mmCIF file of C-alpha atoms in Angstrom:
data_model
loop_
_atom_site.group_PDB
_atom_site.id
_atom_site.type_symbol
_atom_site.label_atom_id
_atom_site.label_comp_id
_atom_site.label_asym_id
_atom_site.label_seq_id
_atom_site.Cartn_x
_atom_site.Cartn_y
_atom_site.Cartn_z
ATOM 1 C CA MET A 79 19.165 3.746 -50.388
ATOM 2 C CA MET A 80 17.769 6.181 -47.790
ATOM 3 C CA LYS A 81 14.408 3.627 -48.152
ATOM 4 C CA ARG A 82 16.862 0.652 -47.324
ATOM 5 C CA ILE A 83 18.232 2.370 -44.049
ATOM 6 C CA LEU A 84 14.148 3.969 -42.841
ATOM 7 C CA LYS A 85 13.013 -0.076 -43.242
ATOM 8 C CA LYS A 86 15.957 -1.057 -41.284
ATOM 9 C CA ILE A 87 15.859 1.760 -38.491
ATOM 10 C CA THR A 88 12.014 0.637 -38.626
ATOM 11 C CA ILE A 89 12.697 -2.810 -37.762
ATOM 12 C CA ILE A 90 14.841 -2.064 -35.081
ATOM 13 C CA VAL A 91 13.201 -0.022 -33.774
ATOM 14 C CA LEU A 92 10.190 -2.020 -33.376
ATOM 15 C CA ALA A 93 12.294 -5.169 -32.473
ATOM 16 C CA ILE A 94 13.282 -3.393 -29.111
ATOM 17 C CA ILE A 95 9.932 -1.795 -28.291
ATOM 18 C CA GLY A 96 8.450 -6.216 -28.701
ATOM 19 C CA LEU A 97 11.999 -6.971 -26.338
ATOM 20 C CA ALA A 98 10.964 -4.314 -23.553
ATOM 21 C CA ILE A 99 7.238 -5.125 -23.632
ATOM 22 C CA ALA A 100 8.241 -9.230 -23.988
ATOM 23 C CA PHE A 101 10.724 -8.835 -20.737
ATOM 24 C CA TYR A 102 8.578 -6.075 -19.090
ATOM 25 C CA PHE A 103 5.181 -8.890 -18.947
ATOM 26 C CA LEU A 104 8.464 -11.619 -18.126
ATOM 27 C CA PHE A 105 9.238 -10.035 -14.706
ATOM 28 C CA THR A 106 5.726 -8.765 -14.260
ATOM 29 C CA ASN A 107 4.417 -12.124 -14.299
ATOM 30 C CA PHE A 108 7.246 -13.808 -12.648
ATOM 31 C CA TYR A 109 9.386 -11.350 -9.808
ATOM 32 C CA PRO A 110 7.139 -12.121 -7.269
ATOM 33 C CA SER A 111 7.260 -8.057 -5.964
ATOM 34 C CA PHE A 112 4.037 -7.745 -7.731
ATOM 35 C CA GLY A 113 1.515 -9.653 -6.080
ATOM 36 C CA GLY A 114 -1.195 -11.169 -7.032
ATOM 37 C CA ASP A 115 -3.918 -10.147 -9.875
ATOM 38 C CA VAL A 116 -7.576 -9.667 -9.435
ATOM 39 C CA SER A 117 -9.256 -13.145 -10.769
ATOM 40 C CA LYS A 118 -12.631 -12.964 -12.881
ATOM 41 C CA ALA A 119 -14.649 -15.094 -9.713
ATOM 42 C CA ARG A 120 -13.553 -12.219 -6.883
ATOM 43 C CA LYS A 121 -14.666 -9.314 -9.771
ATOM 44 C CA LEU A 122 -17.783 -11.330 -9.387
ATOM 45 C CA VAL A 123 -17.679 -10.430 -5.913
ATOM 46 C CA TYR A 124 -16.758 -7.386 -5.321
ATOM 47 C CA GLN A 125 -19.560 -6.362 -8.232
ATOM 48 C CA LYS A 126 -21.564 -6.017 -4.382
ATOM 49 C CA SER A 127 -19.854 -2.941 -4.135
ATOM 50 C CA PRO A 128 -20.828 0.658 -5.239
ATOM 51 C CA GLN A 129 -16.970 1.368 -5.674
ATOM 52 C CA PHE A 130 -16.926 -1.346 -7.721
ATOM 53 C CA LYS A 131 -18.277 -0.693 -11.702
ATOM 54 C CA GLN A 132 -16.707 -1.464 -15.209
ATOM 55 C CA GLY A 133 -14.383 -4.077 -13.891
ATOM 56 C CA ILE A 134 -12.435 -1.834 -12.273
ATOM 57 C CA PHE A 135 -12.516 0.230 -8.420
ATOM 58 C CA HIS A 136 -13.906 3.968 -8.608
ATOM 59 C CA ASN A 137 -13.461 6.854 -6.947
ATOM 60 C CA SER A 138 -16.670 8.914 -5.078
ATOM 61 C CA LYS A 139 -16.189 11.699 -6.496
ATOM 62 C CA ALA A 140 -14.621 13.130 -9.998
ATOM 63 C CA VAL A 141 -11.055 13.101 -10.090
ATOM 64 C CA PRO A 142 -8.398 13.442 -12.806
ATOM 65 C CA LYS A 143 -8.452 10.600 -15.530
ATOM 66 C CA ASP A 144 -6.011 7.690 -15.420
ATOM 67 C CA LEU A 145 -2.798 8.182 -17.518
ATOM 68 C CA ASN A 146 -2.174 5.907 -21.169
ATOM 69 C CA PHE A 147 0.347 3.511 -21.693
ATOM 70 C CA SER A 148 2.684 6.177 -22.981
ATOM 71 C CA GLU A 149 1.499 8.386 -20.707
ATOM 72 C CA THR A 150 2.611 5.839 -18.144
ATOM 73 C CA LEU A 151 5.776 5.623 -19.518
ATOM 74 C CA LYS A 152 6.778 8.606 -19.859
ATOM 75 C CA LEU A 153 5.972 10.006 -15.735
ATOM 76 C CA SER A 154 8.023 6.918 -14.537
ATOM 77 C CA TYR A 155 11.053 8.119 -16.807
ATOM 78 C CA THR A 156 10.818 11.247 -15.350
ATOM 79 C CA PHE A 157 10.913 10.130 -11.737
ATOM 80 C CA LEU A 158 13.655 7.404 -12.655
ATOM 81 C CA THR A 159 15.941 10.131 -13.554
ATOM 82 C CA THR A 160 14.966 13.241 -12.606
ATOM 83 C CA ASN A 161 17.603 15.063 -9.868
ATOM 84 C CA VAL A 162 15.657 17.074 -7.443
ATOM 85 C CA PRO A 163 17.710 19.480 -5.828
ATOM 86 C CA ASN A 164 17.988 19.273 -1.869
ATOM 87 C CA GLY A 165 15.648 15.800 -2.221
ATOM 88 C CA ARG A 166 17.667 13.840 0.111
ATOM 89 C CA PRO A 167 18.977 14.610 3.661
ATOM 90 C CA LYS A 168 22.117 14.783 3.451
ATOM 91 C CA LYS A 169 22.458 12.508 6.557
ATOM 92 C CA ASP A 170 20.375 9.138 7.350
ATOM 93 C CA LEU A 171 17.540 10.855 9.854
ATOM 94 C CA LYS A 172 18.013 9.964 13.572
ATOM 95 C CA VAL A 173 15.817 7.157 14.739
ATOM 96 C CA HIS A 174 15.033 7.110 18.265
ATOM 97 C CA LYS A 175 14.634 3.349 19.480
ATOM 98 C CA LEU A 176 12.640 1.544 21.450
ATOM 99 C CA ASP A 177 13.425 -0.836 24.120
ATOM 100 C CA SER A 178 11.990 -4.685 23.070
ATOM 101 C CA ALA A 179 11.156 -4.992 26.252
ATOM 102 C CA ALA A 180 9.043 -2.493 26.786
ATOM 103 C CA VAL A 181 6.997 -2.870 23.401
ATOM 104 C CA ALA A 182 6.914 -6.268 24.578
ATOM 105 C CA ASN A 183 5.533 -5.967 28.018
ATOM 106 C CA TYR A 184 4.030 -2.231 27.440
ATOM 107 C CA THR A 185 0.887 -1.060 29.760
ATOM 108 C CA LYS A 186 -2.979 -0.235 28.752
ATOM 109 C CA GLU A 187 -2.134 2.567 27.920
ATOM 110 C CA ALA A 188 -2.402 3.869 24.470
ATOM 111 C CA ARG A 189 0.562 4.247 22.078
ATOM 112 C CA LEU A 190 1.456 5.085 18.786
ATOM 113 C CA VAL A 191 4.908 4.673 16.975
ATOM 114 C CA TRP A 192 5.994 6.277 13.614
ATOM 115 C CA TYR A 193 8.084 4.249 11.410
ATOM 116 C CA GLY A 194 8.460 6.675 8.612
ATOM 117 C CA HIS A 195 6.861 7.981 5.519
ATOM 118 C CA SER A 196 3.225 5.506 6.329
ATOM 119 C CA THR A 197 4.290 3.240 8.797
ATOM 120 C CA PHE A 198 2.726 3.040 12.498
ATOM 121 C CA LEU A 199 2.795 0.939 15.579
ATOM 122 C CA VAL A 200 0.164 1.482 17.101
ATOM 123 C CA GLN A 201 -0.430 -0.371 20.886
ATOM 124 C CA LEU A 202 -3.793 -0.498 22.976
ATOM 125 C CA LYS A 203 -5.814 -2.458 24.816
ATOM 126 C CA GLY A 204 -3.264 -5.451 24.608
ATOM 127 C CA LYS A 205 -3.067 -5.583 21.492
ATOM 128 C CA THR A 206 -0.115 -5.116 18.855
ATOM 129 C CA ILE A 207 -1.125 -3.634 15.378
ATOM 130 C CA LEU A 208 1.020 -2.039 12.443
ATOM 131 C CA LEU A 209 -1.349 0.644 10.238
ATOM 132 C CA ASP A 210 0.857 0.431 6.199
ATOM 133 C CA PRO A 211 3.925 -1.549 7.168
ATOM 134 C CA MET A 212 6.763 -0.829 4.748
ATOM 135 C CA LEU A 213 9.999 -2.023 6.215
ATOM 136 C CA GLY A 214 11.485 -2.415 2.392
ATOM 137 C CA GLN A 215 14.827 -0.427 1.910
ATOM 138 C CA VAL A 216 13.224 1.223 -1.429
ATOM 139 C CA ALA A 217 9.948 1.608 -2.508
ATOM 140 C CA ALA A 218 9.583 -0.200 -5.784
ATOM 141 C CA PRO A 219 9.573 -3.671 -7.349
ATOM 142 C CA HIS A 220 13.132 -3.870 -7.658
ATOM 143 C CA PRO A 221 16.173 -2.168 -5.459
ATOM 144 C CA LEU A 222 17.345 -0.934 -9.039
ATOM 145 C CA LEU A 223 14.137 1.303 -9.960
ATOM 146 C CA GLY A 224 13.860 3.570 -6.377
ATOM 147 C CA GLU A 225 15.982 5.515 -3.858
ATOM 148 C CA ASN A 226 16.559 4.004 -0.485
ATOM 149 C CA ARG A 227 14.525 5.348 2.284
ATOM 150 C CA PHE A 228 15.915 7.908 4.284
ATOM 151 C CA ASN A 229 16.094 5.675 7.855
ATOM 152 C CA LYS A 230 18.415 2.562 7.649
ATOM 153 C CA SER A 231 17.098 1.434 10.406
ATOM 154 C CA PHE A 232 14.023 1.998 12.707
ATOM 155 C CA PRO A 233 12.416 2.137 16.169
ATOM 156 C CA LEU A 234 12.613 -1.313 16.954
ATOM 157 C CA ALA A 235 12.905 -3.910 14.297
ATOM 158 C CA VAL A 236 10.097 -6.065 13.689
ATOM 159 C CA GLU A 237 11.994 -9.153 14.173
ATOM 160 C CA LYS A 238 12.189 -8.273 17.715
ATOM 161 C CA LEU A 239 8.616 -7.348 17.765
ATOM 162 C CA GLY A 240 6.623 -10.023 18.777
ATOM 163 C CA THR A 241 3.466 -10.884 17.852
ATOM 164 C CA ILE A 242 1.452 -9.049 15.945
ATOM 165 C CA ASP A 243 -2.504 -9.062 16.669
ATOM 166 C CA ALA A 244 -3.418 -6.968 13.428
ATOM 167 C CA VAL A 245 -1.954 -5.441 10.621
ATOM 168 C CA LEU A 246 -4.097 -2.774 8.329
ATOM 169 C CA PHE A 247 -3.411 -1.771 4.632
ATOM 170 C CA SER A 248 -4.995 1.230 3.100
ATOM 171 C CA HIS A 249 -3.708 -0.116 -0.579
ATOM 172 C CA ASP A 250 -1.560 -1.486 -2.941
ATOM 173 C CA HIS A 251 1.063 0.552 -3.896
ATOM 174 C CA TYR A 252 5.016 0.084 -2.977
ATOM 175 C CA ASP A 253 4.871 2.289 -0.336
ATOM 176 C CA HIS A 254 2.683 1.189 1.647
ATOM 177 C CA LEU A 255 2.816 -2.693 0.909
ATOM 178 C CA ASP A 256 6.051 -4.164 0.593
ATOM 179 C CA TYR A 257 6.862 -7.713 -0.528
ATOM 180 C CA GLU A 258 10.333 -7.945 1.575
ATOM 181 C CA THR A 259 8.086 -6.949 4.488
ATOM 182 C CA ILE A 260 5.112 -9.588 3.918
ATOM 183 C CA LEU A 261 7.958 -12.423 4.152
ATOM 184 C CA LYS A 262 9.173 -11.302 7.200
ATOM 185 C CA ILE A 263 5.696 -10.870 9.562
ATOM 186 C CA LYS A 264 3.722 -12.736 7.463
ATOM 187 C CA ASP A 265 4.097 -15.736 10.364
ATOM 188 C CA LYS A 266 4.162 -13.882 13.258
ATOM 189 C CA THR A 267 1.325 -11.834 12.446
ATOM 190 C CA LYS A 268 -2.581 -13.505 13.872
ATOM 191 C CA ARG A 269 -4.545 -11.632 11.015
ATOM 192 C CA PHE A 270 -4.203 -8.788 7.901
ATOM 193 C CA TYR A 271 -7.529 -6.312 7.914
ATOM 194 C CA VAL A 272 -7.363 -4.416 3.897
ATOM 195 C CA PRO A 273 -9.667 -3.141 1.333
ATOM 196 C CA LEU A 274 -11.192 -5.315 -1.286
ATOM 197 C CA GLY A 275 -8.775 -7.392 -3.404
ATOM 198 C CA LEU A 276 -6.073 -6.117 -1.583
ATOM 199 C CA GLY A 277 -5.572 -9.848 -0.202
ATOM 200 C CA VAL A 278 -5.198 -11.110 -4.235
ATOM 201 C CA HIS A 279 -1.327 -9.707 -3.117
ATOM 202 C CA LEU A 280 -0.849 -11.149 0.451
ATOM 203 C CA GLU A 281 -2.159 -15.016 -0.760
ATOM 204 C CA ALA A 282 0.629 -14.622 -3.354
ATOM 205 C CA TRP A 283 3.513 -14.298 -1.411
ATOM 206 C CA GLY A 284 1.722 -16.810 1.170
ATOM 207 C CA VAL A 285 -0.255 -15.674 3.251
ATOM 208 C CA PRO A 286 -3.222 -17.865 4.267
ATOM 209 C CA LYS A 287 -6.010 -16.794 2.378
ATOM 210 C CA GLU A 288 -8.116 -17.347 6.273
ATOM 211 C CA ARG A 289 -5.943 -14.751 7.705
ATOM 212 C CA ILE A 290 -7.225 -11.865 6.048
ATOM 213 C CA THR A 291 -10.205 -9.594 5.916
ATOM 214 C CA GLU A 292 -11.070 -7.825 3.303
ATOM 215 C CA LEU A 293 -13.402 -4.863 3.666
ATOM 216 C CA ASP A 294 -15.525 -2.044 1.573
ATOM 217 C CA TRP A 295 -15.947 1.499 2.729
ATOM 218 C CA TRP A 296 -17.459 1.791 5.459
ATOM 219 C CA GLN A 297 -17.604 -2.060 7.202
ATOM 220 C CA GLU A 298 -16.669 -2.646 10.412
ATOM 221 C CA THR A 299 -15.276 -5.755 11.942
ATOM 222 C CA GLN A 300 -14.318 -6.694 15.629
ATOM 223 C CA LEU A 301 -10.741 -6.995 17.293
ATOM 224 C CA GLU A 302 -12.095 -8.468 20.700
ATOM 225 C CA GLU A 303 -12.306 -4.726 22.622
ATOM 226 C CA LEU A 304 -11.475 -2.703 19.299
ATOM 227 C CA THR A 305 -13.882 -2.104 16.377
ATOM 228 C CA LEU A 306 -12.008 -1.841 12.978
ATOM 229 C CA VAL A 307 -13.537 0.366 10.238
ATOM 230 C CA CYS A 308 -13.012 0.421 6.567
ATOM 231 C CA THR A 309 -13.568 3.965 5.153
ATOM 232 C CA PRO A 310 -13.028 5.649 2.334
ATOM 233 C CA ALA A 311 -10.439 7.700 0.692
ATOM 234 C CA GLN A 312 -9.673 9.236 -2.620
ATOM 235 C CA HIS A 313 -6.470 7.632 -4.406
ATOM 236 C CA PHE A 314 -6.250 4.504 -6.388
ATOM 237 C CA SER A 315 -4.167 1.446 -7.064
ATOM 238 C CA GLY A 316 -2.210 -0.719 -8.642
ATOM 239 C CA ARG A 317 1.436 -2.495 -8.513
ATOM 240 C CA LYS A 318 1.826 -2.571 -12.678
ATOM 241 C CA PHE A 319 0.880 -1.015 -15.726
ATOM 242 C CA ASN A 320 -2.252 -3.280 -16.524
ATOM 243 C CA THR A 321 -3.454 -3.502 -13.114
ATOM 244 C CA THR A 322 -4.522 0.010 -11.986
ATOM 245 C CA ARG A 323 -7.494 0.870 -10.042
ATOM 246 C CA SER A 324 -7.534 -3.608 -9.818
ATOM 247 C CA THR A 325 -7.822 -3.543 -5.963
ATOM 248 C CA LEU A 326 -9.617 -0.861 -3.568
ATOM 249 C CA TRP A 327 -8.122 1.549 -1.355
ATOM 250 C CA SER A 328 -9.493 3.088 2.062
ATOM 251 C CA SER A 329 -8.406 4.709 5.361
ATOM 252 C CA TRP A 330 -9.379 3.535 8.266
ATOM 253 C CA VAL A 331 -10.677 3.788 12.122
ATOM 254 C CA ILE A 332 -9.596 2.617 15.056
ATOM 255 C CA GLN A 333 -11.619 2.242 17.898
ATOM 256 C CA SER A 334 -11.738 1.263 21.386
ATOM 257 C CA LYS A 335 -14.030 2.596 24.803
ATOM 258 C CA ASP A 336 -11.097 5.288 25.408
ATOM 259 C CA GLU A 337 -9.462 5.947 22.516
ATOM 260 C CA ASN A 338 -10.190 6.823 18.964
ATOM 261 C CA ILE A 339 -7.225 7.058 15.796
ATOM 262 C CA TYR A 340 -7.757 7.731 12.175
ATOM 263 C CA PHE A 341 -5.549 6.615 9.872
ATOM 264 C CA SER A 342 -5.673 8.105 6.147
ATOM 265 C CA GLY A 343 -3.656 6.550 3.853
ATOM 266 C CA ASP A 344 -3.041 8.079 0.611
ATOM 267 C CA SER A 345 -5.517 10.565 0.097
ATOM 268 C CA GLY A 346 -6.496 13.859 -1.785
ATOM 269 C CA TYR A 347 -8.990 16.507 -0.354
ATOM 270 C CA ALA A 348 -13.154 15.462 -0.467
ATOM 271 C CA SER A 349 -16.535 15.690 1.274
ATOM 272 C CA HIS A 350 -15.215 11.945 2.917
ATOM 273 C CA PHE A 351 -13.289 13.806 5.404
ATOM 274 C CA LYS A 352 -16.329 15.514 7.184
ATOM 275 C CA GLU A 353 -18.219 12.141 6.522
ATOM 276 C CA ILE A 354 -15.857 9.884 8.853
ATOM 277 C CA GLY A 355 -15.729 12.982 11.395
ATOM 278 C CA GLU A 356 -19.516 13.227 11.439
ATOM 279 C CA LYS A 357 -19.679 9.354 12.062
ATOM 280 C CA TYR A 358 -17.343 8.667 13.718
ATOM 281 C CA GLY A 359 -14.778 11.314 15.576
ATOM 282 C CA PRO A 360 -13.939 13.591 17.194
ATOM 283 C CA PHE A 361 -10.905 11.398 16.883
ATOM 284 C CA ASP A 362 -8.498 11.672 20.073
ATOM 285 C CA ILE A 363 -5.055 11.376 17.030
ATOM 286 C CA VAL A 364 -4.834 11.143 13.510
ATOM 287 C CA SER A 365 -2.431 10.103 10.918
ATOM 288 C CA PHE A 366 -1.003 11.524 7.872
ATOM 289 C CA PRO A 367 1.134 9.461 6.349
#
């Protein structure tokens, strides 16, 4: 009798696990916020990068090993269920509002505005640039999988920003690259600048390939008077359990003849900070989101 009961319990548990795995793959393959997947053809191109080995991107310095599937599930469960005392402000953060006319008709004096967490609005030399624009309410693939942001409103709603000359992304995690945000800005953004591989997500969300520039570490490109440099970072990437480190992560340098800005993205401390400073510094302003 006991063996029959244990056998039935085992079958039920295995069935539940099977259904959970099936749901996960259906959810990640058909829900658009997960983005795209790097194809075999693109991987062949990325083999030219010193960072790309064994089919994935690597940090320059040694970092802790990747979590396995069960460790990732356990960590995700901890994030979703742990209640951190005083982990959120009691009220939404107060936001200083910008005048839309002033933003649209700004002078050539450089301006940097923090939008919360990783997102910055940069205006210099006649250009309007967004850094890691995450303007959604929840940094997760679905609103039920995360907490609302601390500020409901922004200094200026993205709908009132007008034309965006450039958008720079540092990596593809949900608190930096947001599906709903891309839908709002893709038709008003002239060009997207991203580290290698991240373009697959933008393309999956309707951004034309010809408006996306993918760069490896230390590569430079020009935006008229501005020099944009994709610089190293120590981090990782991935929007699904099975896509960890499939796209590159980076920091950015933005230079004009008068201004020099460094945006770190998400990065652990390592020698690349010194290398970047020696090659492109000193900086007028450094942002560590």
